[in-house]
Coordinates of C-alpha atoms and ligand atoms in Angstrom, one line a residue:
M177 CA 0.0 0.0 0.0
A178 CA 1.5 3.3 -1.1
L179 CA 0.7 6.1 1.4
Y180 CA 1.5 9.8 1.3
L181 CA 1.4 12.2 4.2
G182 CA 0.5 15.8 3.9
F183 CA 0.6 18.5 6.7
D184 CA -0.9 22.0 6.9
S185 CA 0.7 24.1 9.6
S186 CA -1.7 27.0 9.5
T187 CA -2.5 29.9 11.7
Q188 CA -4.7 28.1 14.3
S189 CA -3.9 24.4 13.8
L190 CA -1.8 21.6 12.5
T191 CA -3.7 19.2 10.2
A192 CA -2.4 16.0 8.7
T193 CA -4.0 14.1 5.8
I194 CA -2.8 10.6 4.6
I195 CA -3.8 9.3 1.2
E196 CA -3.4 6.0 -0.5
A197 CA -2.6 6.7 -4.1
G198 CA -1.4 4.9 -7.3
D199 CA -2.5 1.7 -9.0
G200 CA -6.0 3.1 -9.4
R201 CA -6.4 3.8 -5.7
H202 CA -7.3 7.3 -4.4
R203 CA -8.5 7.2 -0.8
V204 CA -8.0 9.4 2.2
V205 CA -7.0 7.0 5.1
F206 CA -6.4 9.5 7.9
E207 CA -7.2 13.1 8.7
D208 CA -6.7 14.9 12.0
S209 CA -6.2 18.4 13.3
I210 CA -4.6 19.8 16.4
A211 CA -5.8 23.3 17.5
F212 CA -2.8 25.2 19.0
D213 CA -4.7 27.3 21.6
T214 CA -6.4 24.3 23.3
A215 CA -3.6 21.6 22.8
F216 CA -0.7 23.9 23.9
P217 CA -2.1 26.5 26.3
H218 CA 1.3 27.0 27.8
Y219 CA 2.3 29.2 24.9
G220 CA -0.5 31.7 25.6
T221 CA -1.7 32.0 22.0
R222 CA -5.1 33.2 21.0
H223 CA -6.3 32.0 17.5
G224 CA -2.7 30.6 17.2
V225 CA -0.9 34.0 17.6
I226 CA 0.3 36.4 20.2
S227 CA -0.4 40.1 19.7
T228 CA 0.7 42.7 22.2
D229 CA -0.4 45.9 20.4
G230 CA -2.7 44.7 17.6
R231 CA 0.0 45.5 15.0
T232 CA 2.9 43.2 16.1
V233 CA 1.7 39.6 15.7
T234 CA 3.9 36.6 16.3
A235 CA 3.7 32.9 17.1
P236 CA 6.2 30.7 18.9
P237 CA 7.9 28.3 16.4
L238 CA 8.6 25.9 19.3
M239 CA 4.8 25.4 19.5
W240 CA 4.7 24.3 15.8
A241 CA 7.5 21.9 16.5
E242 CA 5.6 20.5 19.5
A243 CA 2.5 20.1 17.4
L244 CA 4.5 18.2 14.7
D245 CA 5.7 15.7 17.4
R246 CA 2.2 15.3 18.8
M247 CA 0.7 14.7 15.3
L248 CA 3.2 12.1 14.3
E249 CA 2.5 10.3 17.6
R250 CA -1.2 10.5 16.8
I251 CA -0.7 9.0 13.4
R252 CA 1.2 6.1 14.9
A253 CA -1.4 5.7 17.6
A254 CA -4.2 5.6 15.0
G255 CA -2.8 2.3 13.7
V256 CA -1.7 3.7 10.3
D257 CA 0.9 1.5 8.6
V258 CA 3.6 4.2 9.0
T259 CA 6.2 2.1 7.3
G260 CA 4.0 2.3 4.1
I261 CA 4.3 6.1 4.0
R262 CA 6.6 6.7 1.0
A263 CA 6.7 10.5 1.0
I264 CA 5.7 13.5 3.2
S265 CA 5.2 17.1 2.3
G266 CA 3.4 20.0 3.9
S267 CA 2.3 23.6 3.8
G268 CA 2.7 26.5 6.2
Q269 CA 0.9 29.7 6.8
Q270 CA 2.6 32.1 4.3
H271 CA 5.2 34.8 5.0
G272 CA 6.0 33.8 8.7
S273 CA 9.8 33.6 9.3
V274 CA 11.8 31.4 11.7
Y275 CA 15.3 32.4 12.8
L276 CA 17.7 29.6 13.6
S277 CA 21.1 29.8 15.4
A278 CA 24.4 28.3 14.2
E279 CA 23.7 25.5 16.7
A280 CA 20.6 24.3 14.9
P281 CA 22.2 21.7 12.6
R282 CA 24.2 20.1 15.5
I283 CA 21.1 20.0 17.7
L284 CA 19.0 18.4 14.9
S285 CA 21.5 15.7 14.2
G286 CA 21.9 14.8 17.9
L287 CA 18.2 14.4 18.8
D288 CA 17.4 11.6 21.2
P289 CA 14.4 9.5 19.8
A290 CA 13.4 8.5 23.3
R291 CA 12.6 12.1 24.2
P292 CA 10.0 14.6 22.9
L293 CA 11.3 17.2 20.4
A294 CA 10.5 20.6 22.0
P295 CA 12.6 20.3 25.2
Q296 CA 15.6 19.3 23.0
L297 CA 15.5 22.5 21.0
T298 CA 17.2 24.7 23.6
G299 CA 19.6 27.0 21.8
F300 CA 18.0 26.1 18.4
F301 CA 16.4 29.4 17.7
A302 CA 18.1 32.8 17.4
R303 CA 14.7 34.4 18.0
D304 CA 11.9 32.8 20.1
E305 CA 9.1 34.3 18.1
S306 CA 8.1 34.2 14.5
P307 CA 6.5 37.2 13.0
V308 CA 3.4 36.0 11.1
W309 CA 1.1 37.2 8.3
L310 CA -1.2 39.1 10.6
D311 CA 1.6 41.4 11.6
C312 CA 1.3 45.0 10.2
S313 CA 4.1 46.7 12.0
T314 CA 6.6 47.1 9.2
G315 CA 5.3 50.1 7.2
A316 CA 8.7 52.0 7.5
E317 CA 10.6 48.9 6.3
C318 CA 8.3 48.4 3.3
A319 CA 8.9 52.0 2.3
D320 CA 12.7 51.5 2.6
I321 CA 12.7 48.4 0.5
A322 CA 10.4 49.8 -2.2
T323 CA 12.4 53.0 -2.5
A324 CA 15.7 51.0 -2.8
V325 CA 14.5 49.0 -5.7
G326 CA 12.8 51.9 -7.6
G327 CA 9.3 52.0 -6.1
D328 CA 6.4 49.6 -5.5
R329 CA 5.6 49.1 -9.2
A330 CA 9.2 48.0 -9.9
L331 CA 9.1 45.7 -6.8
A332 CA 5.9 44.1 -8.1
Q333 CA 7.4 43.6 -11.5
L334 CA 10.4 41.8 -9.9
T335 CA 8.7 39.8 -7.1
G336 CA 5.0 39.7 -8.0
S337 CA 3.9 42.0 -5.2
R338 CA 4.5 45.5 -4.0
A339 CA 6.0 45.8 -0.5
Y340 CA 3.6 44.3 2.0
E341 CA 4.0 44.6 5.8
R342 CA 3.4 40.9 6.4
F343 CA 5.9 39.8 3.6
T344 CA 9.1 38.3 5.0
G345 CA 11.5 40.9 3.5
S346 CA 10.1 43.8 5.6
Q347 CA 9.9 41.5 8.6
I348 CA 13.6 40.6 8.3
R349 CA 14.6 44.2 7.8
K350 CA 12.7 45.1 11.0
F351 CA 14.5 42.4 13.0
A352 CA 17.9 43.3 11.5
T353 CA 17.6 47.0 12.2
R354 CA 15.8 46.9 15.6
E355 CA 17.4 43.8 17.1
P356 CA 20.9 43.7 15.5
E357 CA 22.2 41.3 18.1
G358 CA 19.5 38.8 17.4
Y359 CA 20.1 39.2 13.7
A360 CA 23.8 38.7 14.2
R361 CA 23.1 35.4 16.1
T362 CA 20.9 34.2 13.1
A363 CA 22.6 31.7 10.9
R364 CA 19.5 30.7 8.8
I365 CA 16.1 32.3 8.1
H366 CA 13.4 29.9 7.2
L367 CA 9.7 30.3 6.3
V368 CA 7.2 28.3 8.4
S369 CA 7.1 25.8 5.5
S370 CA 10.8 25.2 5.1
F371 CA 11.3 25.2 8.9
M372 CA 8.8 22.4 9.3
A373 CA 10.5 20.5 6.5
T374 CA 13.8 21.0 8.2
L375 CA 12.5 19.4 11.4
L376 CA 11.3 16.4 9.4
C377 CA 14.6 15.9 7.4
G378 CA 16.9 16.8 10.2
T379 CA 18.9 18.8 7.6
D380 CA 18.4 22.2 6.2
A381 CA 15.5 22.2 3.7
P382 CA 15.2 24.4 0.7
L383 CA 12.4 26.9 -0.1
E384 CA 10.4 26.6 -3.3
P385 CA 8.8 29.3 -5.5
G386 CA 5.2 28.9 -4.2
D387 CA 6.1 30.2 -0.7
G388 CA 9.4 32.0 -1.7
S389 CA 7.3 34.5 -3.7
G390 CA 5.6 35.7 -0.5
M391 CA 8.8 37.4 0.7
N392 CA 9.4 40.4 -1.7
L393 CA 12.9 38.8 -2.1
M394 CA 12.4 36.3 -5.0
N395 CA 12.7 37.2 -8.7
L396 CA 9.4 35.6 -9.7
A397 CA 10.2 35.0 -13.4
R398 CA 13.5 33.3 -12.5
G399 CA 12.4 31.5 -9.3
D400 CA 15.5 32.6 -7.5
W401 CA 16.7 35.2 -5.0
D402 CA 16.8 38.7 -6.5
P403 CA 20.1 40.3 -5.6
S404 CA 18.7 43.9 -5.6
C405 CA 15.8 42.9 -3.3
V406 CA 18.2 40.9 -1.0
A407 CA 20.6 43.9 -0.8
A408 CA 17.7 46.3 -0.1
T409 CA 16.4 44.2 2.8
A410 CA 19.2 43.6 5.3
P411 CA 23.0 43.4 5.4
D412 CA 24.6 40.1 4.8
L413 CA 21.3 38.4 4.2
Q414 CA 22.1 36.1 1.2
R415 CA 24.1 33.6 3.3
R416 CA 21.2 33.4 5.8
L417 CA 18.7 32.4 3.1
P418 CA 18.1 28.7 2.1
P419 CA 18.4 27.9 -1.6
I420 CA 15.2 28.0 -3.7
R421 CA 14.5 24.8 -5.6
P422 CA 11.6 23.5 -7.7
S423 CA 8.6 22.7 -5.7
W424 CA 8.9 18.9 -6.2
T425 CA 12.5 18.8 -4.9
V426 CA 13.3 16.0 -2.5
A427 CA 14.4 18.0 0.6
G428 CA 15.8 14.8 2.3
T429 CA 14.8 11.6 4.0
L430 CA 12.7 11.5 7.2
S431 CA 15.3 11.7 9.9
R432 CA 16.5 8.9 12.1
Y433 CA 14.9 10.7 15.0
W434 CA 11.4 10.3 13.6
Q435 CA 12.0 6.8 12.2
Q436 CA 13.2 5.5 15.6
R437 CA 10.7 7.6 17.7
F438 CA 7.5 6.4 16.0
G439 CA 8.6 3.5 13.7
F440 CA 8.3 5.4 10.4
G441 CA 10.3 4.2 7.3
S442 CA 12.7 6.2 5.3
A443 CA 10.1 8.3 3.6
R444 CA 11.1 11.1 1.1
V445 CA 10.4 14.6 2.4
I446 CA 9.3 16.8 -0.5
A447 CA 9.8 20.6 -0.1
W448 CA 6.9 22.2 1.7
T449 CA 5.0 25.2 0.2
G450 CA 2.6 27.9 1.5
D451 CA -0.9 27.1 2.5
N452 CA -2.5 28.9 -0.4
P453 CA -0.3 27.3 -3.1
S454 CA -1.0 24.0 -1.5
S455 CA -4.8 24.6 -1.5
L456 CA -4.5 25.3 -5.2
I457 CA -3.4 21.7 -5.7
G458 CA -5.7 20.3 -3.1
L459 CA -8.7 21.9 -4.8
G460 CA -7.6 20.4 -8.1
L461 CA -6.9 23.9 -9.7
V462 CA -4.2 22.7 -12.0
Q463 CA -5.5 24.4 -15.2
E464 CA -6.0 28.1 -16.1
G465 CA -9.5 29.5 -15.9
Q466 CA -10.4 28.0 -12.5
L467 CA -11.0 30.0 -9.3
G468 CA -10.5 28.9 -5.7
I469 CA -11.6 30.6 -2.4
S470 CA -10.2 29.7 1.0
L471 CA -12.4 30.7 4.0
G472 CA -9.8 30.1 6.7
T473 CA -8.5 32.5 9.3
S474 CA -7.8 34.8 6.3
D475 CA -10.1 34.7 3.2
T476 CA -8.1 34.3 0.0
V477 CA -9.1 34.2 -3.6
F478 CA -6.7 32.5 -6.0
A479 CA -6.2 31.0 -9.5
P480 CA -3.5 29.4 -11.6
V481 CA -2.2 31.7 -14.3
S482 CA 0.5 31.3 -17.0
S483 CA 2.1 34.8 -16.7
P484 CA 3.9 36.5 -13.8
A485 CA 2.4 39.9 -14.7
P486 CA 1.4 41.7 -11.5
D487 CA -2.0 43.2 -10.5
P488 CA -2.3 46.5 -12.4
N489 CA -4.1 47.9 -9.3
G490 CA -1.2 47.0 -7.1
A491 CA -3.3 45.2 -4.5
G492 CA -3.0 41.5 -5.3
H493 CA -0.1 39.1 -5.6
V494 CA 1.4 36.7 -8.1
F495 CA 3.1 33.7 -6.5
G496 CA 4.9 30.7 -8.0
S497 CA 2.6 27.8 -8.4
P498 CA 3.7 24.5 -6.9
A499 CA 2.6 22.8 -10.1
G500 CA 5.0 25.1 -12.1
G501 CA 3.9 28.4 -13.6
F502 CA 2.2 31.0 -11.5
M503 CA -0.8 31.7 -9.4
T504 CA -2.6 34.9 -8.4
L505 CA -3.8 35.6 -4.9
T506 CA -5.7 38.3 -3.1
C507 CA -5.8 38.0 0.7
F508 CA -8.2 39.6 3.2
A509 CA -7.2 39.6 6.9
N510 CA -10.9 40.1 7.9
G511 CA -12.0 36.5 7.0
S512 CA -13.1 34.2 9.8
L513 CA -11.9 36.7 12.4
A514 CA -14.5 39.2 11.2
R515 CA -17.3 36.6 11.0
E516 CA -16.5 35.4 14.5
R517 CA -16.6 39.0 15.8
V518 CA -20.1 39.5 14.5
R519 CA -21.2 36.1 15.6
D520 CA -19.9 36.7 19.2
Q521 CA -21.2 40.3 19.3
Y522 CA -24.8 39.0 18.9
G523 CA -24.3 36.0 21.1
L524 CA -24.8 33.5 18.2
D525 CA -23.3 30.1 17.4
W526 CA -22.7 29.1 13.8
A527 CA -26.2 27.6 13.5
G528 CA -27.7 31.0 14.6
F529 CA -25.4 32.8 12.2
S530 CA -26.6 30.7 9.3
A531 CA -30.2 31.1 10.4
A532 CA -29.7 34.9 10.3
L533 CA -28.4 34.6 6.7
R534 CA -31.4 32.5 5.7
D535 CA -33.9 35.0 7.3
T536 CA -32.6 38.1 5.6
P537 CA -32.9 39.0 1.8
P538 CA -30.0 39.1 -0.6
G539 CA -28.9 42.7 -0.9
N540 CA -29.9 43.3 2.8
A541 CA -32.4 46.0 1.6
G542 CA -29.5 48.2 0.8
A543 CA -27.6 48.0 4.1
L544 CA -23.8 47.8 3.8
M545 CA -20.9 46.9 6.0
V546 CA -17.2 47.3 5.3
P547 CA -16.0 44.6 7.7
W548 CA -12.5 45.8 8.8
F549 CA -12.6 44.5 12.4
V550 CA -8.8 43.9 12.4
P551 CA -6.2 45.9 10.3
E552 CA -7.0 45.0 6.6
I553 CA -4.6 43.8 3.9
T554 CA -6.8 44.4 0.9
P555 CA -7.0 47.4 0.8
T556 CA -4.3 48.3 3.3
I557 CA -6.1 49.7 6.4
D558 CA -4.1 50.3 9.5
R559 CA -6.9 51.6 11.7
P560 CA -9.5 48.9 12.2
G561 CA -13.2 49.4 12.8
P562 CA -16.2 48.1 10.8
H563 CA -18.1 50.8 8.8
R564 CA -21.9 50.6 8.4
Q565 CA -24.2 52.3 5.9
G566 CA -28.0 52.2 6.4
L567 CA -27.4 49.4 9.0
D568 CA -28.7 49.5 12.5
V569 CA -26.0 48.1 14.8
A570 CA -28.7 46.6 17.0
D571 CA -30.1 44.5 14.2
A572 CA -28.3 41.2 14.6
A573 CA -29.6 39.4 11.5
R574 CA -28.9 42.2 9.1
N575 CA -25.4 42.7 10.6
V576 CA -24.7 39.0 10.0
R577 CA -25.8 39.3 6.4
A578 CA -23.9 42.6 6.0
V579 CA -20.5 41.1 7.1
V580 CA -20.8 38.2 4.7
E581 CA -22.0 40.3 1.8
G582 CA -19.3 42.9 2.4
Q583 CA -16.7 40.1 2.3
A584 CA -18.1 38.5 -0.9
L585 CA -18.4 41.8 -2.7
A586 CA -14.8 42.6 -1.8
M587 CA -13.6 39.2 -3.1
R588 CA -15.5 39.9 -6.4
I589 CA -13.9 43.4 -6.8
H590 CA -10.4 42.2 -6.0
S591 CA -10.5 39.1 -8.3
E592 CA -11.7 41.1 -11.3
W593 CA -8.1 41.6 -12.5
F594 CA -7.4 37.9 -12.9
A595 CA -10.9 36.3 -13.1
P596 CA -13.4 38.7 -14.6
R597 CA -15.9 36.0 -15.2
V598 CA -16.0 32.5 -13.6
T599 CA -18.6 29.8 -13.8
T600 CA -17.3 27.6 -11.0
I601 CA -15.5 28.4 -7.7
R602 CA -13.9 25.7 -5.6
V603 CA -13.9 26.5 -1.8
T604 CA -12.1 25.2 1.2
G605 CA -11.3 26.4 4.8
G606 CA -13.2 26.1 8.0
A607 CA -16.1 28.4 6.9
A608 CA -16.6 26.4 3.7
A609 CA -18.7 24.1 5.8
N610 CA -21.3 26.8 6.1
A611 CA -23.7 26.5 3.2
S612 CA -25.4 29.9 3.9
I613 CA -22.1 31.7 3.4
L614 CA -21.4 29.8 0.2
Q615 CA -24.8 30.8 -1.1
V616 CA -23.9 34.5 -0.8
I617 CA -20.6 33.9 -2.7
A618 CA -22.5 32.0 -5.4
D619 CA -25.0 34.8 -5.8
V620 CA -22.4 37.6 -5.8
F621 CA -20.2 35.9 -8.4
D622 CA -23.1 34.3 -10.4
A623 CA -21.1 31.1 -10.3
D624 CA -21.5 27.5 -8.9
V625 CA -19.7 27.1 -5.6
V626 CA -18.4 23.5 -5.1
R627 CA -16.7 21.7 -2.3
I628 CA -14.5 18.7 -2.4
A629 CA -14.7 15.8 0.1
P630 CA -11.5 16.2 2.2
P631 CA -12.2 19.4 4.2
N632 CA -8.7 20.7 4.4
A633 CA -7.5 21.4 0.8
A634 CA -4.1 22.6 2.0
S635 CA -3.1 19.4 3.8
L636 CA -4.7 17.3 1.0
G637 CA -2.7 19.4 -1.5
A638 CA 0.4 18.6 0.6
A639 CA -0.3 14.8 0.4
L640 CA -0.8 15.1 -3.3
R641 CA 2.4 17.0 -3.7
A642 CA 4.2 14.2 -1.7
Y643 CA 2.7 11.7 -4.2
H644 CA 3.8 13.8 -7.2
G645 CA 7.3 14.4 -5.8
D646 CA 7.8 10.8 -5.0
R647 CA 6.8 9.6 -8.4
H648 CA 8.9 12.4 -10.0
A649 CA 11.9 11.2 -8.0
S650 CA 11.3 7.6 -9.0
D651 CA 11.3 8.4 -12.8
R652 CA 7.6 7.5 -13.0
A653 CA 6.4 11.1 -13.2
L654 CA 2.7 11.9 -13.4
S655 CA 0.9 14.9 -14.9
W656 CA -0.9 17.1 -12.4
S657 CA -4.3 16.0 -13.7
E658 CA -3.3 12.4 -13.0
V659 CA -2.1 13.3 -9.5
V660 CA -5.3 15.1 -8.4
A661 CA -7.7 12.6 -10.2
G662 CA -10.2 11.0 -7.8
F663 CA -9.2 13.2 -4.9
T664 CA -10.6 16.6 -5.8
D665 CA -14.0 15.8 -7.3
P666 CA -16.8 18.0 -6.1
I667 CA -19.2 16.5 -3.6
P668 CA -22.6 16.2 -5.4
G669 CA -25.2 18.5 -4.0
A670 CA -22.8 20.3 -1.6
G671 CA -22.0 23.9 -2.2
A672 CA -24.4 26.4 -3.8
R673 CA -25.9 27.4 -7.1
P674 CA -26.4 31.1 -8.1
R675 CA -29.9 32.5 -8.0
P676 CA -30.7 35.1 -10.8
D677 CA -32.8 37.4 -8.5
A678 CA -30.1 37.5 -5.8
H679 CA -27.4 38.1 -8.4
R680 CA -29.3 41.1 -9.7
A681 CA -29.6 42.5 -6.2
Y682 CA -25.8 42.3 -5.9
E683 CA -25.2 43.9 -9.2
A684 CA -27.2 46.9 -8.0
L685 CA -25.3 46.9 -4.6
L686 CA -21.8 46.6 -6.0
P687 CA -21.3 50.2 -7.3
R688 CA -22.6 51.6 -4.0
F689 CA -20.3 49.3 -2.1
Q690 CA -17.3 50.5 -4.2
T691 CA -18.3 54.2 -3.6
F692 CA -18.6 53.5 0.1
I693 CA -15.0 52.0 0.2
R694 CA -13.7 55.0 -1.8
T695 CA -15.1 57.4 0.7
L696 CA -13.4 55.4 3.5
T697 CA -10.0 55.1 1.8
G698 CA -10.1 58.6 0.2
S699 CA -9.2 57.0 -3.3
H700 CA -11.0 58.0 -6.5
Ligands
LIG9 P1 -6.7 28.2 9.3 O1 -6.3 27.1 8.3 O2 -6.4 29.5 8.8 O3 -6.1 28.0 10.7 P2 -9.3 27.0 9.1 O4 -9.4 26.9 7.6 O5 -9.1 25.8 9.9 O6 -8.3 28.1 9.5 O7 -10.7 27.7 9.6 C1 -10.9 28.0 10.9 C2 -12.1 28.9 11.0 O8 -13.2 28.3 10.4 C3 -12.5 29.2 12.4 O9 -11.8 30.3 13.0 C4 -14.0 29.5 12.3 O10 -14.2 30.9 12.4 C5 -14.4 29.0 10.9 N1 -15.5 28.1 11.0 C6 -15.6 26.8 11.4 N2 -16.8 26.3 11.3 C7 -17.6 27.3 10.7 C8 -19.0 27.4 10.3 N3 -19.8 26.4 10.5 N4 -19.4 28.5 9.8 C9 -18.5 29.6 9.6 N5 -17.2 29.5 10.0 C10 -16.8 28.4 10.5
LIG10 C1 -1.6 34.9 2.1 C2 -1.7 35.1 3.6 C3 -2.6 34.2 4.4 C4 -1.7 33.2 5.1 C5 -2.4 32.4 6.2 O1 -0.9 35.9 1.5 O2 -1.1 36.0 4.2 O3 -3.5 33.6 3.6 O4 -1.1 32.3 4.2 O5 -3.3 31.5 5.7

């Protein structure tokens, strides 16, 4: 039996998916998730992160290491034939960076399989916290980097994105300038993805273009570090960065530590990617003309594309695709966090939230909400606070509808540059379980919204990438359509179909929503 293991180390949890693939078999044999806040309360995270001032947002990388140890133990305890696992890959929340000391390689090679991982990582990190994608404290560093390479437009031409506060380059610059001693102690800077792969291999893992393009440091067309961006970011940075290799690169073999600790075999470890690039694969979006939406902690809208041309409006991103080629992406920080704020404000649970959506008409009788409960990424909004128009804050049901409609309208506006007209949208993420939310998206886009069976597309995508990478390394390469076949088929009857009347209501609302946003941002 050929098994492939995929992880998703996301903002709030670590998920693992094991598939059986090849010889006509395509079956998910294991899926489990560990939520960081509840499983590891000693790190003091909320929603997986620590935020002191609302702008600086970090997470402890030691917690992710502990979660990896716990998950591998659970896989063994579940009775999975762990020796049958041929390859492992994974995905990480994008942009987050992990700072390792010069001691890290020695510590990794000397791990004692009889003991848990986390207590053995003393001296491993040059920095105890990892700045993550919710951080928006690096405005000054973004300006420095953009200026040094000739402005935001030039930076977007080179890297696929203008300077963004959460992108790794500005985060590295902040650390190097504000904590020079910590930076001097840093021998290696990993992304969450390559850090986790390093823990599995026991040797330094490479980056790949899917996640590497979320740094403002990679030349997107070439898929390698851009010397001008590296020089603009921090002194002596190049030697601290891992190499960038194709996404299907074998990063190494599962280390002796894990083999002896839990009885795994010598599985290949395929380079990890970012959670959104991994979801692209896990949703089966391997051909141009398809659209995906992830309703996780963040909401993201993405699609495979053949050209690295950046967003003409300067808001979205172009990343490398782990299938080769490129992908577009627009990210909203006010995804599940905003929906939860409204849910909690009116004392609802998800069933009550859904009932409120069902009980209110599409278009909300003209009431609007711009749902910036936390600092927003698209557009960049530093000062949070939701904005209402024609909406009574005391009206629970209409506020529920307004937050979801505001999010869906924003997704439509900000995907126009890469997907002006779509007929089908594939969805994943925690909120994709909510059919009432999916109905709003279907009506706003006038498109069918479909779900696939495994709920976590990012960790399924990682398992599929493990399968692809293993076959590629064995000279029995498969096309991406062959890799995803049988795993990413829509669940019949799940999802939502657009309703013409509702779509007309949103067509009428859209220009008013855009005007409302323009008055808030001062743009014309
Ligand atoms: P991430 O991968 O970013 O950590 P997930 O994709 O696991 O996040 O999604 C987690 C979120 O899903 C939770 O924060 C919660 O708000 C949301 N969620 C879970 N169930 C529902 C539901 N029935 N309706 C709406 N949102 C839900
Ligand atoms: C994408 C982004 C988030 C994170 C966390 O650019 O910042 O979607 O990847 O999921």
